[in-house]
Short mmCIF file of C-alpha atoms in Angstrom, two decimals:
data_model
loop_
_atom_site.label_atom_id
_atom_site.label_comp_id
_atom_site.label_asym_id
_atom_site.label_seq_id
_atom_site.Cartn_x
_atom_site.Cartn_y
_atom_site.Cartn_z
CA MET A 998 -19.13 28.34 -20.37
CA ALA A 999 -17.13 30.89 -22.20
CA GLY A 1000 -14.86 31.41 -18.45
CA HIS A 1001 -14.92 27.37 -17.90
CA VAL A 1002 -13.40 27.40 -21.63
CA ALA A 1003 -10.96 30.45 -21.10
CA VAL A 1004 -9.65 28.54 -18.24
CA GLY A 1005 -8.60 25.92 -20.90
CA ALA A 1006 -7.12 28.04 -23.63
CA ALA A 1007 -5.50 29.85 -19.79
CA THR A 1008 -3.74 26.15 -19.43
CA THR A 1009 -3.23 25.22 -23.19
CA ILE A 1010 -0.91 28.67 -23.40
CA LEU A 1011 1.14 26.98 -20.27
CA ILE A 1012 1.64 23.94 -21.31
CA GLY A 1013 2.88 25.91 -24.53
CA ARG A 1014 5.79 28.48 -22.80
CA GLY A 1015 6.64 25.83 -20.60
CA TRP A 1016 7.07 22.92 -23.36
CA ALA A 1017 10.18 20.39 -22.57
CA THR A 1018 10.36 21.99 -19.02
CA TRP A 1019 9.69 20.38 -16.06
CA TRP A 1020 6.87 23.75 -15.50
CA MET A 1021 5.04 21.78 -18.21
CA VAL A 1022 3.87 18.78 -15.27
CA PRO A 1023 2.12 21.29 -13.46
CA ALA A 1024 0.25 23.05 -16.90
CA MET A 1025 -0.25 19.97 -18.22
CA PHE A 1026 -1.99 19.00 -14.09
CA ALA A 1027 -4.17 22.32 -14.60
CA GLN A 1028 -5.26 21.52 -18.08
CA GLY A 1029 -6.24 18.53 -17.13
CA ILE A 1030 -8.50 19.36 -13.94
CA VAL A 1031 -10.03 22.11 -17.30
CA VAL A 1032 -10.81 19.19 -19.02
CA VAL A 1033 -12.00 16.73 -16.80
CA PHE A 1034 -13.82 18.58 -15.26
CA LEU A 1035 -15.99 20.02 -18.04
CA PHE A 1036 -18.09 16.79 -16.63
CA ALA A 1037 -20.02 19.57 -14.71
CA PRO A 1038 -21.24 21.03 -17.86
CA MET A 1039 -22.23 17.94 -19.51
CA HIS A 1040 -23.51 17.27 -16.49
CA GLU A 1041 -25.66 20.07 -16.91
CA CYS A 1042 -27.27 19.39 -20.48
CA THR A 1043 -27.93 16.27 -20.20
CA HIS A 1044 -30.68 17.53 -17.20
CA GLY A 1045 -31.34 20.14 -19.68
CA THR A 1046 -30.91 22.95 -17.23
CA ALA A 1047 -27.81 24.88 -18.78
CA PHE A 1048 -28.75 26.84 -21.84
CA ARG A 1049 -32.25 28.04 -22.70
CA THR A 1050 -32.61 26.74 -25.29
CA ARG A 1051 -32.03 22.28 -26.37
CA TRP A 1052 -30.06 22.51 -29.31
CA MET A 1053 -27.74 24.69 -27.65
CA ASN A 1054 -27.67 22.09 -24.34
CA ARG A 1055 -26.64 19.12 -26.78
CA ALA A 1056 -24.55 20.44 -28.41
CA VAL A 1057 -22.42 21.93 -25.39
CA ALA A 1058 -23.13 17.93 -24.01
CA THR A 1059 -21.62 16.51 -26.55
CA PHE A 1060 -18.82 18.94 -27.46
CA CYS A 1061 -17.65 18.27 -23.44
CA GLY A 1062 -18.28 14.49 -23.47
CA THR A 1063 -16.05 14.01 -26.91
CA VAL A 1064 -13.19 15.80 -24.56
CA MET A 1065 -13.40 13.29 -22.37
CA MET A 1066 -13.72 10.66 -23.98
CA ARG A 1067 -17.90 10.01 -22.69
CA PRO A 1068 -20.54 9.92 -24.81
CA ALA A 1069 -23.32 11.93 -23.61
CA LEU A 1070 -26.50 10.43 -25.12
CA TYR A 1071 -25.37 8.10 -23.89
CA PHE A 1072 -24.73 9.58 -20.06
CA ARG A 1073 -27.55 11.34 -20.11
CA TYR A 1074 -29.69 8.05 -20.40
CA ARG A 1075 -27.77 6.51 -17.29
CA HIS A 1076 -27.51 9.45 -15.14
CA THR A 1077 -31.49 9.76 -15.56
CA ALA A 1078 -30.83 6.24 -13.56
CA HIS A 1079 -29.00 7.20 -11.31
CA HIS A 1080 -31.52 9.88 -10.52
CA SER A 1081 -34.38 7.49 -10.16
CA TYR A 1082 -32.79 4.78 -8.15
CA THR A 1083 -30.08 6.91 -6.93
CA GLN A 1084 -27.33 4.45 -4.31
CA ASP A 1085 -29.93 1.15 -4.99
CA PRO A 1086 -27.34 -1.53 -5.82
CA GLU A 1087 -29.60 -3.42 -8.23
CA ARG A 1088 -30.53 -0.76 -10.62
CA ASP A 1089 -28.19 2.69 -10.38
CA PRO A 1090 -25.49 2.54 -12.92
CA ASP A 1091 -23.60 4.55 -10.47
CA GLN A 1092 -23.18 3.98 -7.50
CA VAL A 1093 -19.63 3.25 -5.97
CA PRO A 1094 -20.60 1.11 -3.00
CA MET A 1095 -18.36 1.40 0.67
CA PRO A 1096 -14.94 0.31 -0.20
CA GLU A 1097 -14.18 -1.98 2.36
CA GLY A 1098 -9.98 -1.24 2.72
CA ILE A 1099 -7.84 1.22 2.16
CA SER A 1100 -6.76 -0.51 -1.88
CA GLY A 1101 -10.38 -0.93 -2.44
CA TYR A 1102 -10.50 3.46 -1.56
CA LEU A 1103 -7.41 4.05 -3.60
CA GLY A 1104 -9.14 2.00 -6.53
CA GLU A 1105 -11.48 4.29 -6.55
CA VAL A 1106 -9.60 6.54 -6.59
CA PHE A 1107 -7.27 6.16 -9.07
CA GLY A 1108 -9.85 5.10 -11.59
CA MET A 1109 -9.06 0.73 -11.42
CA GLU A 1110 -13.21 0.85 -12.15
CA PHE A 1111 -13.50 4.21 -14.35
CA TRP A 1112 -11.07 3.54 -17.48
CA PRO A 1113 -12.45 0.05 -18.31
CA LYS A 1114 -15.63 1.36 -17.79
CA VAL A 1115 -14.92 4.20 -20.34
CA VAL A 1116 -13.77 1.61 -22.40
CA GLY A 1117 -16.59 -1.21 -22.27
CA THR A 1118 -19.07 1.98 -22.55
CA LEU A 1119 -17.35 3.20 -25.85
CA TYR A 1120 -17.10 -0.55 -27.14
CA ARG A 1121 -19.90 -1.98 -26.68
CA GLY A 1122 -21.37 1.56 -27.88
CA PHE A 1123 -19.52 1.13 -31.22
CA THR A 1124 -20.37 -2.88 -31.54
CA GLY A 1125 -24.38 -2.22 -30.19
CA ARG A 1126 -23.76 -4.71 -27.62
CA PHE A 1127 -24.89 -3.48 -23.95
CA ASN A 1128 -24.87 -5.43 -21.08
CA ASP A 1129 -28.35 -6.26 -18.87
CA ARG A 1130 -27.82 -3.14 -16.86
CA GLU A 1131 -27.20 -0.73 -19.80
CA LYS A 1132 -30.36 -2.42 -21.51
CA SER A 1133 -32.19 -1.37 -18.24
CA PHE A 1134 -31.62 1.94 -18.80
CA LEU A 1135 -31.18 2.75 -22.86
CA PRO A 1136 -34.86 2.64 -24.97
CA GLU A 1137 -34.85 -0.09 -27.30
CA SER A 1138 -35.93 2.66 -29.45
CA GLU A 1139 -32.48 4.98 -28.57
CA ARG A 1140 -30.25 2.58 -29.21
CA PRO A 1141 -29.36 2.93 -32.66
CA ARG A 1142 -28.99 6.56 -31.88
CA VAL A 1143 -26.21 6.07 -28.99
CA ILE A 1144 -24.78 3.64 -31.24
CA ARG A 1145 -24.55 6.28 -33.88
CA GLU A 1146 -23.03 8.69 -30.99
CA ALA A 1147 -20.55 5.80 -30.35
CA ARG A 1148 -19.69 5.20 -33.64
CA LEU A 1149 -18.94 8.47 -34.61
CA MET A 1150 -16.32 9.17 -31.10
CA VAL A 1151 -14.99 6.22 -31.90
CA ALA A 1152 -14.04 7.50 -35.88
CA LEU A 1153 -13.51 10.97 -34.69
CA TYR A 1154 -10.86 9.37 -32.22
CA ALA A 1155 -9.01 7.56 -34.98
CA LEU A 1156 -9.27 10.26 -37.16
CA VAL A 1157 -7.52 13.13 -35.13
CA GLY A 1158 -4.73 10.28 -34.03
CA ALA A 1159 -3.63 9.18 -37.86
CA LEU A 1160 -3.55 13.04 -38.94
CA SER A 1161 -1.55 13.86 -35.86
CA VAL A 1162 0.29 10.92 -36.92
CA VAL A 1163 0.61 11.99 -40.30
CA THR A 1164 1.38 15.53 -39.24
CA GLY A 1165 4.16 14.66 -36.59
CA TRP A 1166 1.75 16.65 -34.16
CA TRP A 1167 1.80 13.36 -31.64
CA PRO A 1168 3.72 14.93 -29.36
CA GLY A 1169 0.98 18.02 -28.68
CA LEU A 1170 -1.84 15.46 -28.97
CA LEU A 1171 -0.45 13.40 -25.90
CA ALA A 1172 0.96 17.22 -23.80
CA TYR A 1173 -2.19 19.13 -24.37
CA TRP A 1174 -5.50 16.17 -24.63
CA LEU A 1175 -4.56 12.89 -23.15
CA PHE A 1176 -1.83 13.41 -20.78
CA PRO A 1177 -4.02 15.98 -19.06
CA ARG A 1178 -7.04 13.84 -19.67
CA LEU A 1179 -5.74 10.65 -17.28
CA ILE A 1180 -2.76 12.13 -15.02
CA ALA A 1181 -6.61 14.78 -13.22
CA GLU A 1182 -9.24 12.22 -13.04
CA PRO A 1183 -8.08 11.56 -10.23
CA ALA A 1184 -9.56 15.57 -8.77
CA LEU A 1185 -12.26 14.51 -10.18
CA ARG A 1186 -12.85 10.53 -8.47
CA LEU A 1187 -11.72 12.50 -5.06
CA VAL A 1188 -14.95 15.32 -5.74
CA ARG A 1189 -17.65 12.64 -7.08
CA MET A 1190 -16.92 9.40 -4.50
CA ALA A 1191 -18.13 12.96 -2.16
CA GLU A 1192 -21.30 13.09 -3.44
CA HIS A 1193 -22.52 9.58 -2.49
CA THR A 1194 -19.63 7.09 -1.19
CA GLY A 1195 -20.36 5.88 2.30
CA MET A 1196 -24.00 7.61 2.75
CA SER A 1197 -27.72 5.27 2.47
CA GLU A 1198 -28.75 2.83 0.13
CA GLY A 1199 -32.15 4.22 -0.18
CA ALA A 1200 -34.89 6.52 -1.43
CA ASP A 1201 -34.22 9.37 1.05
CA PRO A 1202 -32.08 12.22 -0.57
CA LEU A 1203 -31.34 13.27 3.00
CA THR A 1204 -29.66 10.61 3.64
CA ASN A 1205 -28.26 8.98 0.74
CA THR A 1206 -26.37 12.09 -1.00
CA ARG A 1207 -23.51 14.67 0.48
CA THR A 1208 -23.68 18.22 -0.31
CA THR A 1209 -19.46 19.84 0.22
CA LEU A 1210 -18.93 23.11 0.84
CA THR A 1211 -15.68 24.59 -1.11
CA ASN A 1212 -14.34 27.08 -2.44
CA PRO A 1213 -15.70 28.92 -5.52
CA VAL A 1214 -12.99 27.77 -7.46
CA VAL A 1215 -14.27 24.42 -6.92
CA ARG A 1216 -17.96 25.97 -7.40
CA PHE A 1217 -17.46 27.66 -10.94
CA LEU A 1218 -15.55 24.78 -12.65
CA TYR A 1219 -18.22 22.05 -11.30
CA TRP A 1220 -20.91 24.33 -11.72
CA ASN A 1221 -22.20 24.52 -7.90
CA MET A 1222 -22.47 20.81 -8.29
CA PRO A 1223 -20.79 20.03 -4.14
CA TYR A 1224 -24.59 20.88 -3.63
CA HIS A 1225 -25.32 17.53 -4.67
CA ALA A 1226 -27.94 17.15 -2.25
CA GLU A 1227 -30.20 20.43 -3.23
CA HIS A 1228 -29.26 19.08 -6.48
CA HIS A 1229 -30.73 15.65 -5.76
CA MET A 1230 -33.81 17.07 -3.99
CA ALA A 1231 -34.63 19.27 -6.57
CA PRO A 1232 -33.17 18.26 -9.95
CA SER A 1233 -35.15 20.52 -12.19
CA VAL A 1234 -33.13 23.48 -10.47
CA PRO A 1235 -30.05 24.89 -12.43
CA PHE A 1236 -27.25 24.69 -11.79
CA HIS A 1237 -26.65 28.92 -11.15
CA ASN A 1238 -29.51 28.50 -8.40
CA LEU A 1239 -28.29 26.21 -6.68
CA ARG A 1240 -26.23 28.62 -3.82
CA GLN A 1241 -29.74 30.10 -3.63
CA LEU A 1242 -31.75 27.32 -2.94
CA HIS A 1243 -28.52 26.34 -0.39
CA GLU A 1244 -28.37 29.47 1.49
CA ALA A 1245 -32.72 29.61 1.61
CA LEU A 1246 -33.45 26.11 3.00
CA PRO A 1247 -34.37 26.91 7.04
CA GLY A 1248 -31.12 26.31 9.47
CA ALA A 1249 -27.56 26.38 9.05
CA PRO A 1250 -25.81 23.54 7.62
CA GLU A 1251 -24.42 21.75 10.66
CA LYS A 1252 -28.15 21.37 11.99
CA ARG A 1253 -30.16 20.39 8.98
CA GLU A 1254 -31.39 17.12 8.48
CA TYR A 1255 -28.85 16.47 5.47
CA VAL A 1256 -25.15 15.84 5.59
CA VAL A 1257 -23.45 18.38 4.72
CA SER A 1258 -19.36 18.32 5.32
CA ARG A 1259 -17.07 21.65 5.42
CA GLY A 1260 -14.73 20.50 2.55
CA TYR A 1261 -13.26 17.39 0.58
CA VAL A 1262 -10.91 16.90 2.99
CA GLN A 1263 -13.33 16.27 5.86
CA ALA A 1264 -15.22 14.29 3.25
CA HIS A 1265 -12.83 12.25 2.77
CA ARG A 1266 -11.96 11.59 5.87
CA ASP A 1267 -15.09 10.05 6.83
CA ILE A 1268 -15.88 8.09 4.09
CA VAL A 1269 -11.41 6.37 4.69
CA ALA A 1270 -12.70 6.54 9.13
CA ASN A 1271 -15.69 3.95 7.83
CA LEU A 1272 -14.10 1.69 5.77
CA GLY A 1273 -15.62 -1.71 5.57
CA LYS A 1274 -18.00 -0.44 7.68
CA GLY A 1275 -20.78 -0.09 4.61
CA SER A 1276 -22.90 2.20 3.60
CA GLY A 1277 -24.85 4.13 5.68
CA SER A 1278 -21.52 4.31 8.06
CA THR A 1279 -21.00 7.91 7.47
CA VAL A 1280 -24.33 9.48 7.76
CA PRO A 1281 -24.95 10.74 11.65
CA THR A 1282 -27.70 9.06 13.34
CA SER A 1283 -29.03 12.34 13.93
CA THR A 1284 -29.70 12.65 10.18
CA SER A 1285 -30.59 9.44 9.79
CA ALA A 1286 -33.08 9.63 12.57
CA ALA A 1287 -34.85 12.82 11.91
CA ALA A 1288 -35.00 11.90 8.30
CA THR A 1289 -36.86 9.01 8.90
CA GLY A 1290 -38.86 10.10 11.67
#
């Protein structure tokens, strides 16, 4: 976590150094990458596997969720449903159906459904008007806490916005946080789509989840979550041990009985090549046969 924040401090300095020049654009994008990938520590902390103490997991999850505009407590229950019912169209709240065509694919990449979902989550949390899907994974006893979390977040955003206008610091708010948050989200969408898009709609983690081999920078900022099939096979394994788990499993990666893509380019080539073919279309026949047989 210290390393992640340190990278963020470096990108913040880059924005300041490039202020009012074209260098601000790549600097803001780099800052945005650091911000959107705070999803990874929030995810780990809601699993309770990032830190040894419960309060630290909660504190870091809350911080990351606030920066990303995603309520951490709400996410914790939503993500529990995702792990319980992975790729179940009726019960997995985070399932991304296989796009029907290139327009649907690009819509997913650029967040055409994601951003309305973010705004809707805060609105429904603030008002307490949860939809039927949310009621299925939010325990009734926890809903007051979820509502309080959303209201505190909205109040904080309103306060920060008002102060930035009064003090004249609103350009900084846009340049250091909001613009980076917006322009870098597609990078996270590409990474997250690789985890399940085009995989089978079934309970078997061998066929409903994809692991993607990638470089150390992505593994660091995404807290080893590219080893996603391993994570779904054993969710209690801490993020820092997922690479060891990957290496300890028997057989070469390309011969294993689950899907391993050799990079995000390959993963998205498989997705794009199978647009319109529905769930399971990117799972090799040999993998499906091995998993079921």
